[in-house]
Short mmCIF file of C-alpha atoms in Angstrom, two decimals:
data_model
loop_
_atom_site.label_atom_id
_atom_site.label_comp_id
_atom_site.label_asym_id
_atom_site.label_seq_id
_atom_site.Cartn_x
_atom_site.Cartn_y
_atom_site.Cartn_z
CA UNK A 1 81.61 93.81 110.93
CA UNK A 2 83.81 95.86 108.34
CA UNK A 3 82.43 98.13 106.34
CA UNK A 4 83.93 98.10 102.65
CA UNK A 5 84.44 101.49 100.97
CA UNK A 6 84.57 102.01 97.37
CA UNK A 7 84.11 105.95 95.67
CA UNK A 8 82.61 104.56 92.54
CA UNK A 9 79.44 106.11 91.89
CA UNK A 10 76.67 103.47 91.06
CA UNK A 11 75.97 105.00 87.44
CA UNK A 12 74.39 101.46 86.34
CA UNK A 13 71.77 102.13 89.37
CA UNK A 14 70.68 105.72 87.60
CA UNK A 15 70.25 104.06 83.88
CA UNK A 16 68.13 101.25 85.49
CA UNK A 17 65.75 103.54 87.04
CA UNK A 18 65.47 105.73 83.98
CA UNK A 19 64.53 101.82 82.39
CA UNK A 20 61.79 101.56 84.51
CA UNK A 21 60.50 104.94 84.24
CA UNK A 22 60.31 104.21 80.71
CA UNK A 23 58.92 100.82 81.14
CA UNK A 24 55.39 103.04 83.12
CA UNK A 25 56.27 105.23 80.29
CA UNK A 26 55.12 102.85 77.96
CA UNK A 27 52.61 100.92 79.90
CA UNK A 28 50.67 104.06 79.51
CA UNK A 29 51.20 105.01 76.18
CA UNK A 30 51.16 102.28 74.77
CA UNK A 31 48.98 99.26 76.98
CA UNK A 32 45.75 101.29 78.00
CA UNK A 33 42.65 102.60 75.89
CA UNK A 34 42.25 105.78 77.52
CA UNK A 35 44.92 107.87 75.01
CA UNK A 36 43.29 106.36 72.07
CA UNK A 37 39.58 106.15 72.38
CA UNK A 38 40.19 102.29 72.18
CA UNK A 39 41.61 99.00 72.97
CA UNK A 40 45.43 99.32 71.57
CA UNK A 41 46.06 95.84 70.47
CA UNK A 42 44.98 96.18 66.86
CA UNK A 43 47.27 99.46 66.92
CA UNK A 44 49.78 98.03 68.00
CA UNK A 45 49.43 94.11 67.72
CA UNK A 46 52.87 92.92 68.98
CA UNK A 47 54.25 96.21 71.11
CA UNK A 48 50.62 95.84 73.13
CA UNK A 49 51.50 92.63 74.65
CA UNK A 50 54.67 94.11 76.08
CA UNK A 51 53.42 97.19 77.57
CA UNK A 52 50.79 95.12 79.42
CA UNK A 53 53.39 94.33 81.87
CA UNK A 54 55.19 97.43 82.20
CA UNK A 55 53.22 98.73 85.68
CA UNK A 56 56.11 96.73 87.00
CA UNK A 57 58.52 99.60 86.91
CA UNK A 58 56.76 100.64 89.98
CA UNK A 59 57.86 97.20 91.68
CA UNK A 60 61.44 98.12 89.66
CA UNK A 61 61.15 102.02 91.70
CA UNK A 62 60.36 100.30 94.98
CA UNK A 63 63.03 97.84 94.84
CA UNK A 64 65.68 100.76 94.03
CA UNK A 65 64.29 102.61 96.52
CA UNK A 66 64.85 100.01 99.29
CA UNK A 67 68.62 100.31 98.50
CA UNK A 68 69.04 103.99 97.91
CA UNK A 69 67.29 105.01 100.89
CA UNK A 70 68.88 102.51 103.11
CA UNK A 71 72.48 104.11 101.95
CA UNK A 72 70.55 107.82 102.44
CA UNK A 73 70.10 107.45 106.11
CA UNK A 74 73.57 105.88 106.82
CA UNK A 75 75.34 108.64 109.08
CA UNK A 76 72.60 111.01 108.63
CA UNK A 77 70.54 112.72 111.56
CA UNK A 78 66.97 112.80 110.99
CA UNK A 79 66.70 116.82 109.79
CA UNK A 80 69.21 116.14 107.70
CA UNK A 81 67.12 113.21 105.87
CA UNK A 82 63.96 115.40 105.88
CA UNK A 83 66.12 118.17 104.09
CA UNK A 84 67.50 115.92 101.30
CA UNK A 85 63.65 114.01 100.53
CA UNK A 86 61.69 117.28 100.65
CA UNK A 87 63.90 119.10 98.68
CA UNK A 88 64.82 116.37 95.84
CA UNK A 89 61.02 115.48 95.96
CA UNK A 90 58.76 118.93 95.95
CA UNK A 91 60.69 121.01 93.37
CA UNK A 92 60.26 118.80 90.28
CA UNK A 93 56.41 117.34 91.96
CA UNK A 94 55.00 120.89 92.13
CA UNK A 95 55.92 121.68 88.68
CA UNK A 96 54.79 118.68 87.41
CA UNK A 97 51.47 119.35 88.96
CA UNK A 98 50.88 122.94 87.73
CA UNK A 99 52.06 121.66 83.97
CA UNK A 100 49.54 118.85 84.34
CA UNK A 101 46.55 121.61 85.33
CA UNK A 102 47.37 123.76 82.49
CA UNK A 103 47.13 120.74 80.17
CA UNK A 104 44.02 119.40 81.58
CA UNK A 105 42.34 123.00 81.54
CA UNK A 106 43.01 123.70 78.21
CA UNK A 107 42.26 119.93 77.18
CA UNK A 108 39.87 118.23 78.94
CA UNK A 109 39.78 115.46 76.98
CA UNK A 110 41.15 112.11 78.96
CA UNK A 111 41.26 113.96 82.72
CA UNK A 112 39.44 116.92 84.76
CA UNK A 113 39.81 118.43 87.89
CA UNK A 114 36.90 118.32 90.40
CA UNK A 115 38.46 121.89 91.91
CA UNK A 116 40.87 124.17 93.25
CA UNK A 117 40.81 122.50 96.58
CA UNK A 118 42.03 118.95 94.53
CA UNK A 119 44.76 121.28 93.31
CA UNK A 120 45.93 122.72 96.59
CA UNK A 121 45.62 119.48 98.61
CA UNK A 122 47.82 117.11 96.19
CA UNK A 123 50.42 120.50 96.79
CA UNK A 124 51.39 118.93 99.92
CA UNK A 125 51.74 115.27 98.72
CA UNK A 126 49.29 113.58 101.27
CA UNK A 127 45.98 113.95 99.11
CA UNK A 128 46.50 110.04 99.49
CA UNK A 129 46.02 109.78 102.95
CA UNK A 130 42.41 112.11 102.83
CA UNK A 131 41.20 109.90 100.08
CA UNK A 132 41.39 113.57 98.07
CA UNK A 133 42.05 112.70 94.21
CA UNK A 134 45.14 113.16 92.14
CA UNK A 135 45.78 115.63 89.97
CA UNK A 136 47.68 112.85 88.09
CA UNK A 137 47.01 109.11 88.67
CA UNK A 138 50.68 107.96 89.24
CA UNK A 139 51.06 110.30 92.37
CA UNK A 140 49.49 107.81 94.46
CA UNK A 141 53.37 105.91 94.79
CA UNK A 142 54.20 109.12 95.89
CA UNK A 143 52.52 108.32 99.23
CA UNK A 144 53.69 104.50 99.29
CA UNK A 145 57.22 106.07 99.41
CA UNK A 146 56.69 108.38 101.59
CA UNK A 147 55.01 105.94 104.12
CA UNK A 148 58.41 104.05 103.71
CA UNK A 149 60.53 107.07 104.84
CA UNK A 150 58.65 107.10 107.82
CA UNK A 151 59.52 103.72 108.29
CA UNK A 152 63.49 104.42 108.05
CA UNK A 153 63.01 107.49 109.64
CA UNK A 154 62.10 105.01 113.08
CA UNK A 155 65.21 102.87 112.55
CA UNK A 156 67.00 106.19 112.53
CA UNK A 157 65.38 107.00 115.92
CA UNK A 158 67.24 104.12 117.24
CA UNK A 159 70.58 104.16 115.40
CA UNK A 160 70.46 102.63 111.30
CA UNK A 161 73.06 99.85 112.01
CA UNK A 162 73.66 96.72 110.40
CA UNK A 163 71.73 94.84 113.31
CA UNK A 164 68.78 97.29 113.40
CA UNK A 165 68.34 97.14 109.65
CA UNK A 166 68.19 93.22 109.80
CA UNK A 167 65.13 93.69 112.57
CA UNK A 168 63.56 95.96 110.41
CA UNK A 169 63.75 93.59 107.52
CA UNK A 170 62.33 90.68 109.59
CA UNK A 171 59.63 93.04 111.74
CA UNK A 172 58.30 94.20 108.18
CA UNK A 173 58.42 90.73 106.99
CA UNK A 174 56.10 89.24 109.80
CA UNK A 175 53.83 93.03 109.99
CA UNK A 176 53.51 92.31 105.83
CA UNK A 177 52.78 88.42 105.93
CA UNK A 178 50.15 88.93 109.29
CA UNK A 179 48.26 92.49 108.01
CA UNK A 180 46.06 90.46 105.45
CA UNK A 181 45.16 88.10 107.63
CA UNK A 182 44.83 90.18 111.23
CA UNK A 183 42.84 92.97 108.82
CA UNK A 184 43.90 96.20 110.71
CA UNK A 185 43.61 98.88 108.27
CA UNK A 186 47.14 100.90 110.32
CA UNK A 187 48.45 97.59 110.07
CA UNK A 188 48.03 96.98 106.51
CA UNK A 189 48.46 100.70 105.49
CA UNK A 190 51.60 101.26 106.75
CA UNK A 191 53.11 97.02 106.11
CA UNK A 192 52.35 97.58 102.30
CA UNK A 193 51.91 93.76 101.94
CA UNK A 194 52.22 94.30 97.88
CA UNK A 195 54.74 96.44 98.13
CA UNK A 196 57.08 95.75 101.46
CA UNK A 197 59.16 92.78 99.62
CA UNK A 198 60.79 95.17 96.72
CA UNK A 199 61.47 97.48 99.60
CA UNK A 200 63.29 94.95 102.00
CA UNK A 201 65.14 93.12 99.15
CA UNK A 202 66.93 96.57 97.97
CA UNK A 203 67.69 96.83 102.44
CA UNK A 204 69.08 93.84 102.51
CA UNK A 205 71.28 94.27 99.10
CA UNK A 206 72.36 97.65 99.96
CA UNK A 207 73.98 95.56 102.92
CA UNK A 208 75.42 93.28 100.87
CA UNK A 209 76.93 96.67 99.08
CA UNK A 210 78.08 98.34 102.34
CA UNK A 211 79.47 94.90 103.72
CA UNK A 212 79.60 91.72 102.07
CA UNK A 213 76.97 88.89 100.99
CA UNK A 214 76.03 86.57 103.71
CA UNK A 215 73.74 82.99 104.22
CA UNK A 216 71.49 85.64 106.41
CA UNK A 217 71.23 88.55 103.30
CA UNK A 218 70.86 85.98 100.63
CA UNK A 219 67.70 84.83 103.23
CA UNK A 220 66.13 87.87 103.00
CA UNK A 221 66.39 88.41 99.48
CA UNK A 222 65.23 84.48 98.53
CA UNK A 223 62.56 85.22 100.94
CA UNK A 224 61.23 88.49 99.40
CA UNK A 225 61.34 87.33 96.14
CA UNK A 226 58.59 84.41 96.63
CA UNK A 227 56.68 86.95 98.83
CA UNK A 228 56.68 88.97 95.86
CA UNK A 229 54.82 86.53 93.50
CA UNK A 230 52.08 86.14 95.89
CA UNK A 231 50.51 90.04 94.46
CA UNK A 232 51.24 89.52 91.17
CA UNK A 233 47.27 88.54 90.12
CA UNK A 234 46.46 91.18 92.09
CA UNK A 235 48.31 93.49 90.23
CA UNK A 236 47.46 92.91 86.85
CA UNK A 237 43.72 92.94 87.80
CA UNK A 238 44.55 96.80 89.44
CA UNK A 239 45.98 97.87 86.54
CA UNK A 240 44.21 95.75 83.73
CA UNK A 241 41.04 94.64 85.10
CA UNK A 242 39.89 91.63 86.12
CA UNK A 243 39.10 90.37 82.58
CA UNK A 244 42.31 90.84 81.28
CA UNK A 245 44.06 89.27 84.28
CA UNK A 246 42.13 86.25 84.04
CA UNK A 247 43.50 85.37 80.23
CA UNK A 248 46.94 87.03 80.75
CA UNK A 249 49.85 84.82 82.00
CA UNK A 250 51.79 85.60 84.59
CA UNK A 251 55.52 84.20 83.94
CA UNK A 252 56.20 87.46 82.05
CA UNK A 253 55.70 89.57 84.89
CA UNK A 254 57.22 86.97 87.29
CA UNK A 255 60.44 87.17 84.95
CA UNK A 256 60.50 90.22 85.48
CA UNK A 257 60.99 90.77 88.88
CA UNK A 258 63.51 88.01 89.16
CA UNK A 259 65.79 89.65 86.39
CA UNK A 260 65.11 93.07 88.74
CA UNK A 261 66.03 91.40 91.53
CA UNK A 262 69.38 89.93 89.75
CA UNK A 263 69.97 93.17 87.88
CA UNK A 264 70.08 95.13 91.47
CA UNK A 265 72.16 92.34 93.55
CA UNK A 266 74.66 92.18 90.25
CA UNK A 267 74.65 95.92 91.36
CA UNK A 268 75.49 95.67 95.30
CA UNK A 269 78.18 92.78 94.24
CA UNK A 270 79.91 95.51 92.22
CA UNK A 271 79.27 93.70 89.20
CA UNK A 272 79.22 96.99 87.19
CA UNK A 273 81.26 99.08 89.29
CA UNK A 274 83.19 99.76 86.15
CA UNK A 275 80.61 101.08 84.42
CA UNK A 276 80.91 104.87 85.03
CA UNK A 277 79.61 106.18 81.12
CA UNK A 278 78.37 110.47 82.32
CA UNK A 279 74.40 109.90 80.56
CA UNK A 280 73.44 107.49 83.15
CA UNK A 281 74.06 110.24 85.68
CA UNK A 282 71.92 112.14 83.48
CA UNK A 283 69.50 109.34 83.12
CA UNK A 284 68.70 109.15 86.61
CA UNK A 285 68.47 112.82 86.82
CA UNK A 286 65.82 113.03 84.47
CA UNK A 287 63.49 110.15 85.87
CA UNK A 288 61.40 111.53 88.85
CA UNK A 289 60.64 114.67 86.64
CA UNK A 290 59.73 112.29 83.76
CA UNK A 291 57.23 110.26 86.45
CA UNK A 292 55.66 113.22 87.40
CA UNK A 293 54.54 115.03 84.19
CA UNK A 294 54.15 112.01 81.59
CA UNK A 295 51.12 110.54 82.50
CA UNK A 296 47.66 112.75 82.00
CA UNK A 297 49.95 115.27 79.70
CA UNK A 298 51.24 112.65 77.45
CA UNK A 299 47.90 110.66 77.55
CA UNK A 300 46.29 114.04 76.68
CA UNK A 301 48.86 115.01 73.82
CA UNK A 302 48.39 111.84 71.93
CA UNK A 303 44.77 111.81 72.35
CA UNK A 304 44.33 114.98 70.82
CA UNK A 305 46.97 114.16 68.16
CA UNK A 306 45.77 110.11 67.85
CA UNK A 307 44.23 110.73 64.25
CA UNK A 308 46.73 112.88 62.64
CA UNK A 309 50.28 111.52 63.34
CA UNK A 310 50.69 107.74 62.86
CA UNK A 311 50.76 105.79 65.97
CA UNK A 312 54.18 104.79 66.44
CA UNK A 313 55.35 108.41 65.96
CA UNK A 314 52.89 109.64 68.26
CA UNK A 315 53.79 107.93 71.10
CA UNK A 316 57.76 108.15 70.09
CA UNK A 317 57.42 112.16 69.55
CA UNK A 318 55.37 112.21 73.03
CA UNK A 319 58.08 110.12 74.65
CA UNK A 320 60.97 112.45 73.30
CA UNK A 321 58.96 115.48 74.25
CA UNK A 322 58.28 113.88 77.82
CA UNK A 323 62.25 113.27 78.20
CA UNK A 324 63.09 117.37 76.85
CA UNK A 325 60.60 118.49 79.59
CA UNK A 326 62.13 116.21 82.47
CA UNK A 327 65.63 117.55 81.39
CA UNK A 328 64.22 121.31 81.86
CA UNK A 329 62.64 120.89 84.84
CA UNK A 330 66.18 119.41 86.52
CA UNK A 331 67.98 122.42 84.87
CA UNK A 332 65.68 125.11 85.34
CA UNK A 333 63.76 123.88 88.18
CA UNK A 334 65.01 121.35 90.39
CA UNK A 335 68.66 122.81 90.66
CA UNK A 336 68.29 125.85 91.35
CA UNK A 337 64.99 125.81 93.40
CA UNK A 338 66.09 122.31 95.47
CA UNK A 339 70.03 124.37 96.66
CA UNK A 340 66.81 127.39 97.92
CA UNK A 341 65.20 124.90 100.18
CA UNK A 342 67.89 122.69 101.18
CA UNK A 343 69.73 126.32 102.51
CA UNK A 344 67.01 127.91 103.80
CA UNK A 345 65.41 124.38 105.89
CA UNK A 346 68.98 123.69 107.24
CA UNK A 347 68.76 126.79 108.34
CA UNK A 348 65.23 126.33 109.92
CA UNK A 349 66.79 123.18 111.63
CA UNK A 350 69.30 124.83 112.89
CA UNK A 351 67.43 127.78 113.94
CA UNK A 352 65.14 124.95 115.86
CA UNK A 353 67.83 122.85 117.72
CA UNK A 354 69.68 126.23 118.87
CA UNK A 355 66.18 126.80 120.92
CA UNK A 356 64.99 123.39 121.40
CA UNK A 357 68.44 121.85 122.84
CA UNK A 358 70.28 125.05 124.22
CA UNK A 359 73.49 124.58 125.66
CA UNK A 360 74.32 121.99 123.60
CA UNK A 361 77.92 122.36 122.53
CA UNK A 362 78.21 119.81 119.65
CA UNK A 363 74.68 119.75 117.64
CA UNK A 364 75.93 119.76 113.74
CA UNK A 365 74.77 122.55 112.14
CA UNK A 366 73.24 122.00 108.99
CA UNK A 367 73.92 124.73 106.95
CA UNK A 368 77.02 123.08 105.22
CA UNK A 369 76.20 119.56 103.64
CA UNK A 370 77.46 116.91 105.82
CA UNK A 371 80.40 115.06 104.88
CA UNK A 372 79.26 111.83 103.61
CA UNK A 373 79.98 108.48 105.57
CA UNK A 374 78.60 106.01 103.44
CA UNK A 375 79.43 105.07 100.19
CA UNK A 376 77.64 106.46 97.11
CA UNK A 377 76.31 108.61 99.59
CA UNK A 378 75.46 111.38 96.46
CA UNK A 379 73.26 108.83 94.89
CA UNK A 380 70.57 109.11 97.32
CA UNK A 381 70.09 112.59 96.20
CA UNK A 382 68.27 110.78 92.91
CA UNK A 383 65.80 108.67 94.21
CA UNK A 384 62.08 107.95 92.42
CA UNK A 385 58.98 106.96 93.15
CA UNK A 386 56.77 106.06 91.05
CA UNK A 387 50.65 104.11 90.02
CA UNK A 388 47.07 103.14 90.91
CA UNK A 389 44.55 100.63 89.81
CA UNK A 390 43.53 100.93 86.25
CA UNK A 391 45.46 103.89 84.52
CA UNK A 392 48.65 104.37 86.69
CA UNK A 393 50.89 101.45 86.75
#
């Protein structure tokens, strides 16, 4: 099947992910008692029954990341995958996690840290997977994203092609619907029942992007969405206890998703192609930093602050402040310390495949970026992830 090309970058792509960013953001700040000593809705008796819903700018990041991820590995080799997720992940992660022990050492008052050996182990990003605890709550989707790389990194083992991504999408399907039911913990650790139909929708409309809509696509997509609805309870009661999502109705959150779900396949129809304004570039830069470091500092800053600055300012100062930190640790951070690592482990690659595979006379070195096949293939550069039962979204 043809492949259509267009070199318009998908700016609308960036501001929604910043939106759902903001969307956690708020669901913290705003939705939980933690940050306040109390339950928020007599501080805030109309913005509180928002925020109770906004844990679903996770399901927002995962849906995002279905598609941006599925365009990342297009005509990429597996090193060079590796290279672009470990350096656009660990630069602005690691500084979010030593900003987040300073705050918590000096002020211990919503958070601690059981030890150094906490510290060292979320370093690495697979504290998750040791059942070690997080320096910050909302690192936990950290893992879930990670898990899906894996995933796409065993398409790429046998070629990412349009037929290959549809038997992913219906493998994943059938692993996700059975692991509840068959109870294998593998099984249902690595199908992410809650999870797998945000990720599988944004496959299947990134092919819609790179191809064209089809009765098979629009399938997939119809199919995920209902599969999506079937976590929802669960959801609220992981993030708002049980109580709460006993009394709380659930068309708000199932609204939600479907205007997600329509605001990403308006995206892969091209929809907003035309839309090409410079600050959503810069919105999407500044989300993953602004996941990392807003959650136990911001909850921290307007505890400490919660009975001197009025509410509403509190949590619109901490915001503001969150956003000036994200943008610093892209300029100062990210930037310059991501072009480091992406040099010196294409280097490493190539340094293994010259000793690993000698003799072999066309192996692509990777010390010069690779010229991109896909379109939008810069995008994937800006990918999120975004939170746990209770406090993280």
């Amino acid at each position: 099947m043809a492949e259509r090309r267009t070199g318009n970058r998908l700016a609308v792509l960036d501001g929604l992910r910043l939106l759902a960013a903001l969307m956690v953001v708020f669901y913290h700040y705003v939705a939980l008692a933690r940050p306040w000593g109390h339950e928020t809705d007599t501080i805030f008796p109309t913005a509180h029954k928002l925020a109770q819903y906004g844990w679903l700018g996770v399901e927002v990041f995962f849906l995002i990341s279905g598609f941006v991820i599925c365009m990342s590995v297009w005509g990429r080799t597996v090193g060079e995958f590796a290279v672009s997720r470990l350096t656009r992940l660990f630069p602005a992660y690691w500084t979010g996690i030593l900003l987040t022990v300073v705050v918590v050492k000096l002020w211990p008052e919503i958070a601690s840290l059981r030890g150094w050996d906490t510290v060292i182990t979320n370093l690495t990003m697979l504290q998750s997977g040791n059942n070690t605890p997080h320096v910050d709550p909302v690192y936990w989707t950290l893992f879930v994203e990670l898990k899906f790389y894996l995933i796409m990194v065993v398409v790429m083992l046998f070629g990412v092609t349009y037929r290959n991504c549809l038997v992913l999408c219906g493998v994943w399907t059938a692993a996700a619907a059975l692991a509840p039911v068959l109870g294998t913990p593998l099984l249902t650790a690595f199908a992410m029942p809650q999870y797998a139909p945000f990720f599988i929708a944004g496959i299947a409309f990134y092919l819609m992007r790179r191809y064209r809509p089809n009765a098979v696509l629009w399938a997939i997509v119809i199919l995920q969405l209902l599969l999506a609805q079937r976590y929802i309870d669960y959801r609220l009661a992981t993030n708002l206890g049980k109580a709460a999502a006993d009394v709380l109705p659930t068309w708000p959150a199932r609204l939600l998703i479907i205007a997600a779900f329509a605001a990403v396949g308006a995206i892969a129809l091209g929809v907003f192609d035309r839309v090409q304004w410079k600050w959503l570039t810069t919105a999407g830069a500044l989300t993953y930093p602004l996941y990392v470091i807003h959650m136990n500092i911001g909850m921290t800053l307007i505890h400490h602050y919660r009975n001197r600055i009025p509410a509403p300012v509190l949590v619109a100062a901490v915001t503001a402040l969150m956003l000036v930190a994200a943008w610093l640790i892209h300029r100062l951070v990210e930037r310059p310390l991501g072009k480091w690592l992406r040099t010196t482990m294409r280097r490493g690659i190539d340094d293994v495949r010259r000793n690993v595979t000698p003799r072999r006379r066309h192996a692509r070195p990777l010390t010069a970026p690779p010229a991109p096949t896909a379109p939008h293939a810069a995008q994937d550069e800006r990918t999120l992830s975004p939170a746990r039962a209770g406090d993280s979204a």
